[in-house]
Amino acid sequence: MDGNFLLYSVRMRAARGGAHEDGGEHISGAERLVPEAEAETAAAALIARALSRGVSPDFVRLTMERIELAELARVPALPLTTIHAGGPAEARLHAERLLREAGVSDPAIILAFESLQNGFGSERAALRGAALVDPLTGERLDPLTARGVRATHFDYAPGARDAVAARLAEQGLTHFRALDALAVATKVLWSGVRAELCWSDEPEYVAGYVAAPICGYTRFPQFKPSGARGGRVFFVDRNQWETVRDRLERAPVWIDA
Ligand code: PML
């Protein structure tokens, strides 16, 4: 990269019924981390995505931020495994085993599934980001708001998005959610999260995954039971949660194929 090379984080989030911070309902969000020459195209593509969800947003926020190249980390995408369980109940048994192997206690696992099923906290909230959860006690560590913590400032490195998409397509995985979620989980583990549990918050999308250093990105095509709220739980060691949150939200990462 020459001395004039500039990198931009371009982020979009769309909501209905007002801005997110005014209680609006989240409809979609996505981001890119691109060289300056691609920033305008990336911004247009993100706005097109906000307008193509079948629900017209009332509010779209586009943020563009220059990133210090010296801070950019490059990380290989997690290896992906698919477990074709017989349905959500069997998938959950596999997922529980993987989480235990990653050092998550049974009470924490039970609380995490309960929150993904019914919503978080006494308000049964669907979080916009993930809940950071103590792997020993199951207690939520980040402030108890509906915001949660979002992994941001990451993208596939130039060329890697197409290369990873091609590898996923060989396995029959052509949905953008799989490609995006693999990038999220890669940034999440790189940030120091012990394990991630995810069910989509898109009602019709029933695939989900467990990510952890020992199992990479392990997806289950039929994981989310019907009626579940969905969301993400990041299991983070209590004494590190603030450092990990800062990395999740600030540290720029390019993901290689
Ligand atoms: C997949 O591997 O198919 C993605 C599963 C989780 C998707 C999370 C989301 O985008 O809502």
Short mmCIF file of C-alpha atoms and ligand atoms in Angstrom, two decimals:
data_model
loop_
_atom_site.label_atom_id
_atom_site.label_comp_id
_atom_site.label_asym_id
_atom_site.label_seq_id
_atom_site.Cartn_x
_atom_site.Cartn_y
_atom_site.Cartn_z
CA MET A 1 0.00 0.00 0.00
CA ASP A 2 1.46 3.36 -0.97
CA GLY A 3 1.67 6.38 1.32
CA ASN A 4 -1.44 7.97 -0.22
CA PHE A 5 -3.64 4.96 0.47
CA LEU A 6 -6.70 5.93 2.53
CA LEU A 7 -9.16 3.55 4.11
CA TYR A 8 -12.78 4.36 5.05
CA SER A 9 -15.33 2.67 7.27
CA VAL A 10 -18.76 3.15 5.64
CA ARG A 11 -21.68 2.10 7.84
CA MET A 12 -25.44 2.11 7.30
CA ARG A 13 -28.35 1.47 9.64
CA ALA A 14 -32.02 1.84 8.85
CA ALA A 15 -35.04 2.00 11.14
CA ARG A 16 -38.80 2.42 11.09
CA GLY A 17 -40.81 4.67 13.39
CA GLY A 18 -37.92 7.04 14.12
CA ALA A 19 -34.18 6.86 14.56
CA HIS A 20 -32.74 3.94 16.56
CA GLU A 21 -31.84 6.23 19.46
CA ASP A 22 -35.45 7.49 19.56
CA GLY A 23 -36.81 3.99 19.89
CA GLY A 24 -37.24 3.25 16.16
CA GLU A 25 -37.38 -0.38 15.08
CA HIS A 26 -34.17 -1.64 13.47
CA ILE A 27 -34.72 -2.82 9.87
CA SER A 28 -31.25 -3.33 8.47
CA GLY A 29 -27.61 -2.48 8.95
CA ALA A 30 -24.38 -3.26 7.12
CA GLU A 31 -20.93 -1.86 6.68
CA ARG A 32 -17.84 -1.89 4.48
CA LEU A 33 -14.20 -1.07 5.12
CA VAL A 34 -12.84 0.05 1.77
CA PRO A 35 -10.10 2.03 0.02
CA GLU A 36 -11.02 5.66 -0.72
CA ALA A 37 -11.59 4.91 -4.42
CA GLU A 38 -14.39 2.45 -3.53
CA ALA A 39 -16.05 4.48 -0.77
CA GLU A 40 -18.67 6.16 -2.97
CA THR A 41 -19.74 2.86 -4.57
CA ALA A 42 -19.87 1.19 -1.16
CA ALA A 43 -22.07 3.99 0.23
CA ALA A 44 -24.49 3.69 -2.72
CA ALA A 45 -24.67 -0.10 -2.31
CA LEU A 46 -25.45 0.23 1.40
CA ILE A 47 -28.26 2.71 0.72
CA ALA A 48 -29.64 0.36 -1.95
CA ARG A 49 -29.58 -2.40 0.65
CA ALA A 50 -31.48 -0.24 3.16
CA LEU A 51 -34.17 0.36 0.53
CA SER A 52 -34.48 -3.24 -0.63
CA ARG A 53 -35.72 -5.01 2.49
CA GLY A 54 -39.39 -4.93 1.50
CA VAL A 55 -40.06 -2.44 4.32
CA SER A 56 -39.42 1.22 3.52
CA PRO A 57 -37.30 2.76 6.26
CA ASP A 58 -38.30 6.05 7.89
CA PHE A 59 -34.71 6.70 8.85
CA VAL A 60 -31.35 5.77 7.30
CA ARG A 61 -28.04 6.82 8.83
CA LEU A 62 -24.88 6.59 6.71
CA THR A 63 -21.56 7.13 8.49
CA MET A 64 -18.21 7.48 6.75
CA GLU A 65 -15.04 7.56 8.82
CA ARG A 66 -11.37 7.52 7.82
CA ILE A 67 -9.42 4.71 9.44
CA GLU A 68 -5.76 4.82 10.48
CA LEU A 69 -3.96 2.24 8.34
CA ALA A 70 -1.48 1.54 11.13
CA GLU A 71 -4.36 0.21 13.24
CA LEU A 72 -5.68 -2.22 10.60
CA ALA A 73 -5.39 -5.91 11.51
CA ARG A 74 -5.71 -8.72 8.93
CA VAL A 75 -7.29 -11.96 10.04
CA PRO A 76 -8.14 -15.18 8.15
CA ALA A 77 -11.85 -16.05 7.98
CA LEU A 78 -12.88 -18.74 10.46
CA PRO A 79 -13.17 -22.28 9.10
CA LEU A 80 -16.83 -23.14 8.47
CA THR A 81 -18.48 -26.45 9.37
CA THR A 82 -22.15 -27.35 8.89
CA ILE A 83 -23.92 -29.79 11.21
CA HIS A 84 -27.15 -31.11 9.69
CA ALA A 85 -29.04 -31.83 12.89
CA GLY A 86 -32.58 -33.22 12.73
CA GLY A 87 -34.13 -29.95 13.91
CA PRO A 88 -33.74 -27.16 16.48
CA ALA A 89 -33.78 -29.45 19.54
CA GLU A 90 -31.01 -31.70 18.20
CA ALA A 91 -29.03 -28.69 16.94
CA ARG A 92 -29.22 -27.21 20.42
CA LEU A 93 -27.66 -30.35 21.95
CA HIS A 94 -24.69 -30.05 19.56
CA ALA A 95 -24.42 -26.31 20.26
CA GLU A 96 -24.47 -26.86 24.02
CA ARG A 97 -21.61 -29.33 23.72
CA LEU A 98 -19.53 -26.87 21.68
CA LEU A 99 -20.22 -24.05 24.15
CA ARG A 100 -19.25 -26.28 27.10
CA GLU A 101 -16.00 -27.18 25.31
CA ALA A 102 -15.36 -23.44 24.94
CA GLY A 103 -15.64 -23.00 28.71
CA VAL A 104 -19.25 -21.81 29.03
CA SER A 105 -21.12 -23.15 32.08
CA ASP A 106 -24.49 -24.92 31.89
CA PRO A 107 -26.35 -22.11 33.72
CA ALA A 108 -24.90 -19.54 31.29
CA ILE A 109 -25.90 -21.69 28.31
CA ILE A 110 -29.47 -22.08 29.58
CA LEU A 111 -29.82 -18.32 30.20
CA ALA A 112 -28.42 -17.51 26.75
CA PHE A 113 -30.90 -19.77 24.94
CA GLU A 114 -33.74 -18.42 27.07
CA SER A 115 -32.83 -14.84 26.07
CA LEU A 116 -32.59 -15.71 22.38
CA GLN A 117 -35.98 -17.40 22.63
CA ASN A 118 -37.91 -14.74 24.59
CA GLY A 119 -35.84 -11.54 24.55
CA PHE A 120 -33.35 -10.08 27.03
CA GLY A 121 -33.99 -8.95 30.60
CA SER A 122 -37.25 -8.29 32.36
CA GLU A 123 -38.44 -6.19 29.40
CA ARG A 124 -37.92 -9.11 27.02
CA ALA A 125 -36.04 -6.75 24.70
CA ALA A 126 -34.73 -7.65 21.25
CA LEU A 127 -31.25 -6.11 21.26
CA ARG A 128 -29.87 -4.13 18.32
CA GLY A 129 -26.41 -5.55 19.06
CA ALA A 130 -25.20 -8.51 21.09
CA ALA A 131 -25.37 -9.13 24.83
CA LEU A 132 -21.97 -9.59 26.48
CA VAL A 133 -22.45 -12.45 28.92
CA ASP A 134 -20.26 -13.89 31.69
CA PRO A 135 -19.50 -17.50 30.64
CA LEU A 136 -19.48 -18.66 34.27
CA THR A 137 -22.64 -17.07 35.69
CA GLY A 138 -24.68 -16.14 32.61
CA GLU A 139 -24.95 -12.56 33.92
CA ARG A 140 -25.09 -9.78 31.35
CA LEU A 141 -21.97 -7.58 31.56
CA ASP A 142 -22.72 -4.64 29.23
CA PRO A 143 -25.25 -1.98 30.33
CA LEU A 144 -28.78 -3.40 30.37
CA THR A 145 -30.07 -1.40 27.41
CA ALA A 146 -31.63 -2.49 24.14
CA ARG A 147 -28.52 -1.28 22.31
CA GLY A 148 -26.21 -4.13 23.22
CA VAL A 149 -22.72 -4.21 21.69
CA ARG A 150 -22.12 -4.29 17.94
CA ALA A 151 -19.08 -5.63 16.14
CA THR A 152 -18.14 -2.87 13.68
CA HIS A 153 -15.18 -1.62 11.61
CA PHE A 154 -14.58 -4.85 9.70
CA ASP A 155 -14.97 -6.17 6.17
CA TYR A 156 -13.52 -8.73 3.82
CA ALA A 157 -10.19 -7.59 2.41
CA PRO A 158 -10.15 -6.66 -1.31
CA GLY A 159 -10.80 -9.83 -3.33
CA ALA A 160 -11.58 -11.90 -0.24
CA ARG A 161 -15.35 -11.26 -0.31
CA ASP A 162 -15.64 -12.88 -3.76
CA ALA A 163 -13.23 -15.68 -2.84
CA VAL A 164 -15.09 -16.56 0.38
CA ALA A 165 -18.47 -16.24 -1.39
CA ALA A 166 -17.25 -18.73 -4.01
CA ARG A 167 -16.11 -21.18 -1.32
CA LEU A 168 -19.47 -20.90 0.46
CA ALA A 169 -21.35 -21.34 -2.82
CA GLU A 170 -19.51 -24.65 -3.35
CA GLN A 171 -21.25 -25.78 -0.15
CA GLY A 172 -24.62 -24.48 -1.35
CA LEU A 173 -24.42 -21.36 0.85
CA THR A 174 -25.42 -18.44 -1.34
CA HIS A 175 -27.40 -16.29 1.12
CA PHE A 176 -25.74 -12.98 1.99
CA ARG A 177 -26.46 -13.69 5.67
CA ALA A 178 -24.01 -16.60 5.77
CA LEU A 179 -21.23 -14.50 4.18
CA ASP A 180 -21.92 -11.58 6.52
CA ALA A 181 -22.24 -13.71 9.66
CA LEU A 182 -18.92 -15.46 8.94
CA ALA A 183 -17.27 -12.03 8.87
CA VAL A 184 -19.01 -10.96 12.10
CA ALA A 185 -17.93 -14.14 13.93
CA THR A 186 -14.35 -13.76 12.66
CA LYS A 187 -14.11 -10.22 14.05
CA VAL A 188 -15.87 -11.27 17.26
CA LEU A 189 -13.42 -14.08 18.11
CA TRP A 190 -10.43 -11.96 17.07
CA SER A 191 -11.64 -9.33 19.58
CA GLY A 192 -11.26 -11.82 22.45
CA VAL A 193 -14.76 -13.24 22.77
CA ARG A 194 -14.64 -16.78 24.17
CA ALA A 195 -17.67 -18.02 22.20
CA GLU A 196 -20.63 -16.64 20.23
CA LEU A 197 -24.17 -18.03 19.97
CA CYS A 198 -26.39 -16.62 17.21
CA TRP A 199 -29.95 -17.03 15.95
CA SER A 200 -31.02 -14.64 13.22
CA ASP A 201 -33.54 -11.99 14.20
CA GLU A 202 -35.07 -12.33 10.73
CA PRO A 203 -38.23 -14.38 11.47
CA GLU A 204 -37.97 -16.66 8.41
CA TYR A 205 -34.23 -17.34 8.67
CA VAL A 206 -33.78 -20.38 10.93
CA ALA A 207 -30.06 -21.09 10.45
CA GLY A 208 -27.74 -20.09 13.26
CA TYR A 209 -24.30 -20.84 14.60
CA VAL A 210 -21.84 -21.27 17.42
CA ALA A 211 -18.39 -19.71 16.94
CA ALA A 212 -15.43 -20.45 19.20
CA PRO A 213 -11.68 -20.95 18.73
CA ILE A 214 -12.05 -24.75 19.06
CA CYS A 215 -14.90 -25.15 16.54
CA GLY A 216 -14.52 -22.15 14.20
CA TYR A 217 -17.86 -21.17 12.66
CA THR A 218 -20.18 -24.13 13.18
CA ARG A 219 -23.56 -23.55 11.57
CA PHE A 220 -26.83 -25.39 11.96
CA PRO A 221 -29.26 -24.98 9.02
CA GLN A 222 -32.27 -25.54 11.31
CA PHE A 223 -31.37 -24.05 14.66
CA LYS A 224 -33.95 -21.40 15.61
CA PRO A 225 -37.25 -22.71 17.00
CA SER A 226 -40.38 -21.07 15.62
CA GLY A 227 -41.40 -17.90 17.45
CA ALA A 228 -37.94 -17.21 18.87
CA ARG A 229 -36.80 -13.56 19.02
CA GLY A 230 -33.23 -14.26 17.88
CA GLY A 231 -30.10 -12.25 18.52
CA ARG A 232 -26.49 -12.72 19.52
CA VAL A 233 -24.74 -13.61 22.77
CA PHE A 234 -20.99 -13.00 23.12
CA PHE A 235 -19.51 -14.90 26.07
CA VAL A 236 -16.69 -12.75 27.45
CA ASP A 237 -14.52 -13.25 30.52
CA ARG A 238 -15.69 -10.80 33.17
CA ASN A 239 -12.30 -9.20 33.83
CA GLN A 240 -11.83 -8.41 30.13
CA TRP A 241 -15.23 -7.31 28.95
CA GLU A 242 -14.49 -3.58 28.55
CA THR A 243 -11.30 -4.21 26.56
CA VAL A 244 -13.12 -6.71 24.37
CA ARG A 245 -16.06 -4.32 23.85
CA ASP A 246 -13.68 -1.57 22.72
CA ARG A 247 -12.03 -3.92 20.22
CA LEU A 248 -15.42 -5.11 18.95
CA GLU A 249 -16.63 -1.56 18.39
CA ARG A 250 -13.45 0.25 17.31
CA ALA A 251 -10.60 -1.93 16.05
CA PRO A 252 -10.48 -2.09 12.23
CA VAL A 253 -10.10 -5.60 10.75
CA TRP A 254 -9.79 -6.89 7.20
CA ILE A 255 -10.73 -10.53 6.81
CA ASP A 256 -8.73 -12.64 4.37
CA ALA A 257 -9.99 -15.70 2.52
C1 PML B 1 -25.72 -18.64 8.30
O1 PML B 1 -24.67 -19.25 8.49
O2 PML B 1 -26.55 -19.03 7.48
C2 PML B 1 -26.00 -17.36 9.06
C3 PML B 1 -26.68 -17.62 10.35
C4 PML B 1 -26.91 -16.39 11.20
C5 PML B 1 -27.43 -15.16 10.49
C6 PML B 1 -27.57 -14.00 11.40
C7 PML B 1 -28.27 -12.88 10.71
O3 PML B 1 -27.77 -12.36 9.75
O4 PML B 1 -29.36 -12.50 11.09
#
